[in-house]
Amino acid sequence: MRRGVMTVGVFLLILAVSFCCGCTQEPVTEEGELTGTVWMLETYMNTDGTMAEPLATAPVTAEFADGSVGGTSGCNTYNAAYVTDGQSLTVDMPVVTLMHCDEPGVMDQESRYLSLLGTAAGYTVSDDRLTITDSSGQEILSFRAVDQNLNGTEWLLTGYNNGAGGFVSVVTGTSVTAAFSEDGTMSGNAGCNSYSGSYTVTDSAISIGPLVMTKMYCMDPEGVMDRESAYLAAVQAAASYRVGAGDLTLMDADGKRMAVYERYTPTPQGETWELTGYNNGQGGVVSPLANTTITAVFGADGQVTGSAGCNNYFASYTVSDMEMTIGPAGSTKMYCASPEGVMEQESRYLALMGDVATFERAPKTLTLRDAGGSILLTYTVAQPKLTTGKWQMVSYRDAAGNTVSALEGTEVTAVFGTDGQVTGRAGCNSYFGSYATDGQTISIGPLGLTMMYCETPAGVMDQETGYLAALEDAATYQHSGNDLTLSNEDGKPCVRFMQAP
């Protein structure tokens, strides 16, 4: 019997061929249900003879194919030759990468697993379970098959093929996602724009596309638009897929990696949520009062803050998987007389937060429920508000398609009122007009202005004409922090603003 305890800190990169000198048995090609499956370790025999579960943060996997078994051993990846004869199984000493993981217990678990794998003598596959035994018939490892069903899954991109011979990571500051719906739709965010299209799966084969996307243009972070195009091209070149221990790999027809994702675990963090409905205690979910805005921001520090309609509030919260607890909540102590009922609504809202037991996160919505599954609170991502103060022009796109910075010494501003009117200074004259928004789309104009003529600084009148034309050319807008970008129908920025002090 072959035994070998693998300790990653020891340089045991011994090829399986040399370890198995004198072996005459050849790998059996017909191995039934052992191959073609990603196996996830469920239990392994501890040193005291009891069966133990692996650490949740260090999953262990095994894939058998073409006489080789490999996977992740908790910290490192491994690969070893194996042979089968009927239900007998022999695994040679593995080749292992040489990383070290600091989490307590991971390295000991890894050594134990690899040692047990080397003592394998038999196996059985029953439904979605794989059991490996030693020479005495004692169970030493048990696995379950990783579900390969993509329906209803969400993923976060970690790397992709850039189409130039490289496999690259995601641009810092962007989040690229993929969601596979049961209706055969793949959708997500490509870094700047949202995308969607159809997908079909047959066994491990997959076909994606054609994909369509929105038409926004993002200047930051640098290179995001080129990366977005390369990612979408890589995804649509996928011909097969594999779901592993918390990861998804898309491959082309030659088996080359096109995109690799990690499983997306929804959290309430990362957005400003605006309340769309709350449980009125009478069996219904009702909309907030008109002219009130109730918000929630779940911080990484375990604090949720926001506006309750009149007062600002704050509370601690905890999340475990899809379970959530909030509170108790505190708030400022103002009194608002209008609209009528706002204080009662506020009290009801804060009380409901204390009853929250679970949450459901979708890309643009958040639903909080009680322990019985009843809906308590529903939110949507708060729309960027153009009406926040005054915007100062940084640059605009002229008639020739050039980006022109604002002339020094000129005041070019925009104020988007809640009444649908936009006003501001164009550098020399004041201007005014109407605007309308629908989601992230915007239409501005026609614009009117006063009729002064300014000689200085040189070019101010040309700037005024170009700026106002660029405003009226706007088709979409994007608000990020203190920056506001208006883009035309082709997705090219036509005016860029920053929040005025």
Tab-separated table of N, CA, C and O in Angstrom, residues 36-37 148 150 200-207 238-243 248-252:
chain	number	residue	atom	x	y	z
A	36	GLY	N	-16.293	13.059	-15.336
A	36	GLY	CA	-17.315	13.973	-15.835
A	36	GLY	C	-18.066	14.702	-14.751
A	36	GLY	O	-19.118	15.292	-15.017
A	37	THR	N	-17.559	14.683	-13.514
A	37	THR	CA	-18.230	15.309	-12.377
A	37	THR	C	-17.211	16.080	-11.549
A	37	THR	O	-16.076	15.637	-11.372
A	148	GLN	N	-24.296	21.417	-11.415
A	148	GLN	CA	-23.877	22.157	-12.605
A	148	GLN	C	-24.998	23.012	-13.195
A	148	GLN	O	-24.810	23.627	-14.250
A	150	LEU	N	-27.026	26.071	-13.947
A	150	LEU	CA	-26.769	27.516	-13.911
A	150	LEU	C	-28.015	28.328	-13.595
A	150	LEU	O	-27.904	29.503	-13.220
A	200	THR	N	-28.075	28.990	-23.863
A	200	THR	CA	-28.613	27.636	-23.860
A	200	THR	C	-27.544	26.685	-23.352
A	200	THR	O	-26.350	26.886	-23.598
A	201	VAL	N	-27.986	25.656	-22.643
A	201	VAL	CA	-27.073	24.669	-22.054
A	201	VAL	C	-27.534	23.280	-22.454
A	201	VAL	O	-28.727	22.959	-22.363
A	202	THR	N	-26.592	22.447	-22.908
A	202	THR	CA	-26.830	21.026	-23.159
A	202	THR	C	-25.675	20.263	-22.539
A	202	THR	O	-24.541	20.341	-23.020
A	203	ASP	N	-25.978	19.538	-21.447
A	203	ASP	CA	-24.919	18.891	-20.671
A	203	ASP	C	-23.912	19.958	-20.254
A	203	ASP	O	-24.290	20.926	-19.617
A	204	SER	N	-22.627	19.808	-20.641
A	204	SER	CA	-21.629	20.807	-20.252
A	204	SER	C	-21.384	21.832	-21.359
A	204	SER	O	-20.525	22.710	-21.210
A	205	ALA	N	-22.128	21.738	-22.462
A	205	ALA	CA	-21.987	22.696	-23.557
A	205	ALA	C	-22.859	23.919	-23.290
A	205	ALA	O	-23.947	23.819	-22.728
A	206	ILE	N	-22.360	25.077	-23.688
A	206	ILE	CA	-23.115	26.321	-23.498
A	206	ILE	C	-22.953	27.210	-24.712
A	206	ILE	O	-21.892	27.222	-25.360
A	207	SER	N	-24.004	27.918	-25.051
A	207	SER	CA	-23.979	28.905	-26.126
A	207	SER	C	-24.564	30.197	-25.564
A	207	SER	O	-25.642	30.183	-24.958
A	238	ALA	N	-17.753	31.412	-25.568
A	238	ALA	CA	-17.822	30.228	-24.705
A	238	ALA	C	-18.532	29.078	-25.415
A	238	ALA	O	-19.549	29.276	-26.086
A	239	ALA	N	-17.982	27.862	-25.248
A	239	ALA	CA	-18.590	26.653	-25.825
A	239	ALA	C	-18.887	25.607	-24.765
A	239	ALA	O	-19.682	24.697	-24.986
A	240	SER	N	-18.243	25.706	-23.601
A	240	SER	CA	-18.506	24.772	-22.508
A	240	SER	C	-18.316	25.493	-21.185
A	240	SER	O	-17.761	26.600	-21.141
A	241	TYR	N	-18.777	24.870	-20.113
A	241	TYR	CA	-18.658	25.494	-18.800
A	241	TYR	C	-18.456	24.432	-17.729
A	241	TYR	O	-18.722	23.250	-17.937
A	242	ARG	N	-18.000	24.894	-16.593
A	242	ARG	CA	-17.775	24.019	-15.445
A	242	ARG	C	-18.035	24.813	-14.178
A	242	ARG	O	-17.472	25.889	-13.986
A	243	VAL	N	-18.894	24.275	-13.307
A	243	VAL	CA	-19.140	24.867	-11.996
A	243	VAL	C	-18.297	24.109	-10.980
A	243	VAL	O	-18.402	22.883	-10.859
A	248	LEU	N	-17.121	29.469	-11.400
A	248	LEU	CA	-17.656	29.107	-12.704
A	248	LEU	C	-16.609	29.447	-13.756
A	248	LEU	O	-16.065	30.561	-13.757
A	249	THR	N	-16.306	28.498	-14.644
A	249	THR	CA	-15.357	28.726	-15.729
A	249	THR	C	-16.061	28.517	-17.059
A	249	THR	O	-16.710	27.490	-17.265
A	250	LEU	N	-15.940	29.500	-17.951
A	250	LEU	CA	-16.419	29.383	-19.322
A	250	LEU	C	-15.217	29.124	-20.221
A	250	LEU	O	-14.191	29.815	-20.103
A	251	MET	N	-15.335	28.145	-21.123
A	251	MET	CA	-14.237	27.775	-22.013
A	251	MET	C	-14.698	27.801	-23.465
A	251	MET	O	-15.876	27.589	-23.744
A	252	ASP	N	-13.738	28.035	-24.376
A	252	ASP	CA	-14.083	28.018	-25.791
A	252	ASP	C	-14.026	26.583	-26.325
A	252	ASP	O	-13.824	25.627	-25.559
